[in-house]
Amino acid sequence: SYNKVTGLVKPRTGEEIYKALFGNTKTDCVKILNYQDQVVPKIDYAIWLHFETCPSELNRILSLHEYKSKKVSTKGWITDGPSVNEKWFKPKNLGDSIIVFEFKKDEYGNWQWIYSSMDSGRVFVEDVAD
């Protein structure tokens, strides 16, 4: 059933996913590096995105919601995504310390996490919509 449903849906590009999550960028500093879309809710529980950006664009993204943030050490930290993207979804590769931004969308388990390098140049996003 999963393969039949996903076959009916035209996959979005990384740029289309970015625009759906964050709207139109006002700069040309965004470069999508990797992504996995959420095709079937409940089965694909999240959108996974990795991109390069600049501080002004990250600030624009963070202005869209009230994110809680904290600086965390990545030593011994495991944040791998599901098996299909475990080769690239590794926020711990952003450095020894990163900034994690968290936004709780609602009381039903819908969240968004943004993992940013300290210089705001590289970002991983996990957007859970259950």
Short mmCIF file of C-alpha atoms in Angstrom, two decimals:
data_model
loop_
_atom_site.label_atom_id
_atom_site.label_comp_id
_atom_site.label_asym_id
_atom_site.label_seq_id
_atom_site.Cartn_x
_atom_site.Cartn_y
_atom_site.Cartn_z
CA SER A 1 0.00 0.00 0.00
CA TYR A 2 2.81 2.40 0.92
CA ASN A 3 4.51 1.97 -2.46
CA LYS A 4 1.22 2.45 -4.30
CA VAL A 5 0.40 5.67 -2.43
CA THR A 6 3.90 7.12 -2.77
CA GLY A 7 3.85 6.25 -6.47
CA LEU A 8 0.78 8.43 -6.94
CA VAL A 9 2.33 11.47 -5.31
CA LYS A 10 4.85 13.50 -7.28
CA PRO A 11 7.83 14.00 -4.98
CA ARG A 12 8.69 17.57 -4.05
CA THR A 13 12.12 18.97 -4.65
CA GLY A 14 14.24 20.20 -1.76
CA GLU A 15 13.48 23.76 -2.80
CA GLU A 16 9.72 23.08 -2.76
CA ILE A 17 9.99 21.56 0.71
CA TYR A 18 12.00 24.55 1.94
CA LYS A 19 9.40 26.97 0.56
CA ALA A 20 6.54 24.98 2.13
CA LEU A 21 8.23 25.09 5.55
CA PHE A 22 9.68 28.60 5.52
CA GLY A 23 8.16 30.59 2.66
CA ASN A 24 10.14 32.49 0.07
CA THR A 25 13.71 33.31 0.91
CA LYS A 26 14.76 36.93 0.54
CA THR A 27 18.37 36.02 -0.27
CA ASP A 28 20.21 33.72 -2.63
CA CYS A 29 22.29 32.10 0.11
CA VAL A 30 20.22 28.92 0.54
CA LYS A 31 21.63 25.74 -0.93
CA ILE A 32 19.70 22.50 -0.32
CA LEU A 33 22.14 19.66 0.37
CA ASN A 34 19.83 16.75 1.24
CA TYR A 35 16.19 16.13 2.00
CA GLN A 36 13.51 13.55 2.57
CA ASP A 37 9.90 14.58 2.27
CA GLN A 38 6.97 13.37 4.32
CA VAL A 39 4.86 11.58 1.73
CA VAL A 40 2.45 9.57 3.88
CA PRO A 41 1.66 11.00 7.35
CA LYS A 42 1.92 8.51 10.23
CA ILE A 43 4.30 6.36 8.15
CA ASP A 44 6.70 9.14 7.14
CA TYR A 45 6.50 11.05 10.37
CA ALA A 46 8.79 13.92 9.45
CA ILE A 47 10.38 16.06 6.80
CA TRP A 48 14.18 15.95 6.98
CA LEU A 49 16.20 18.78 5.44
CA HIS A 50 19.87 19.79 5.32
CA PHE A 51 20.95 23.08 3.81
CA GLU A 52 23.53 25.83 3.79
CA THR A 53 22.36 29.35 4.50
CA CYS A 54 23.45 32.72 5.85
CA PRO A 55 22.70 34.36 9.22
CA SER A 56 20.11 36.76 7.79
CA GLU A 57 18.07 33.90 6.27
CA LEU A 58 18.26 31.83 9.44
CA ASN A 59 17.07 34.87 11.41
CA ARG A 60 14.14 35.23 8.99
CA ILE A 61 13.21 31.56 9.50
CA LEU A 62 13.43 31.91 13.28
CA SER A 63 11.16 34.97 13.17
CA LEU A 64 8.31 32.82 11.79
CA HIS A 65 7.58 31.12 15.14
CA GLU A 66 8.46 31.35 18.82
CA TYR A 67 11.36 28.92 19.00
CA LYS A 68 13.03 27.90 22.24
CA SER A 69 16.78 27.67 21.81
CA LYS A 70 19.73 26.19 23.60
CA LYS A 71 23.39 25.65 22.91
CA VAL A 72 24.31 21.99 23.21
CA SER A 73 27.46 19.91 23.02
CA THR A 74 27.42 17.24 20.32
CA LYS A 75 29.88 14.99 22.11
CA GLY A 76 28.29 11.54 22.24
CA TRP A 77 25.05 12.93 20.85
CA ILE A 78 22.96 10.72 18.55
CA THR A 79 20.51 12.55 16.29
CA ASP A 80 20.42 10.32 13.25
CA GLY A 81 17.30 10.23 11.16
CA PRO A 82 15.47 7.16 9.94
CA SER A 83 17.41 4.45 8.13
CA VAL A 84 16.66 5.86 4.69
CA ASN A 85 18.65 9.04 5.41
CA GLU A 86 20.97 7.97 8.22
CA LYS A 87 23.98 8.55 5.98
CA TRP A 88 23.42 12.30 5.85
CA PHE A 89 21.12 13.43 8.69
CA LYS A 90 23.80 14.04 11.29
CA PRO A 91 23.46 17.37 13.13
CA LYS A 92 26.40 16.32 15.29
CA ASN A 93 28.58 16.96 12.22
CA LEU A 94 27.89 20.69 12.57
CA GLY A 95 30.59 21.03 15.23
CA ASP A 96 31.44 20.38 18.86
CA SER A 97 28.61 22.71 19.90
CA ILE A 98 25.45 23.64 18.04
CA ILE A 99 22.31 25.64 18.63
CA VAL A 100 19.04 23.69 18.74
CA PHE A 101 15.83 25.62 18.07
CA GLU A 102 12.58 23.92 19.01
CA PHE A 103 9.01 24.89 18.15
CA LYS A 104 5.98 22.96 19.41
CA LYS A 105 3.29 23.46 16.77
CA ASP A 106 0.40 22.01 18.77
CA GLU A 107 -0.52 19.58 21.53
CA TYR A 108 -0.74 16.62 19.14
CA GLY A 109 2.97 15.90 18.78
CA ASN A 110 3.74 18.20 15.87
CA TRP A 111 7.17 19.78 16.37
CA GLN A 112 9.97 21.40 14.47
CA TRP A 113 13.64 21.22 15.40
CA ILE A 114 16.30 23.30 13.72
CA TYR A 115 19.90 22.29 14.39
CA SER A 116 22.30 25.08 13.45
CA SER A 117 26.05 25.38 13.33
CA MET A 118 27.41 28.12 15.58
CA ASP A 119 28.04 30.39 12.58
CA SER A 120 24.49 29.82 11.22
CA GLY A 121 25.94 28.55 7.94
CA ARG A 122 24.71 24.96 7.97
CA VAL A 123 21.36 23.73 9.19
CA PHE A 124 19.46 20.48 9.68
CA VAL A 125 15.67 20.51 10.09
CA GLU A 126 13.37 17.84 11.47
CA ASP A 127 9.74 18.80 10.97
CA VAL A 128 7.34 16.31 12.56
CA ALA A 129 3.71 16.36 11.45
CA ASP A 130 1.84 13.41 12.84
#
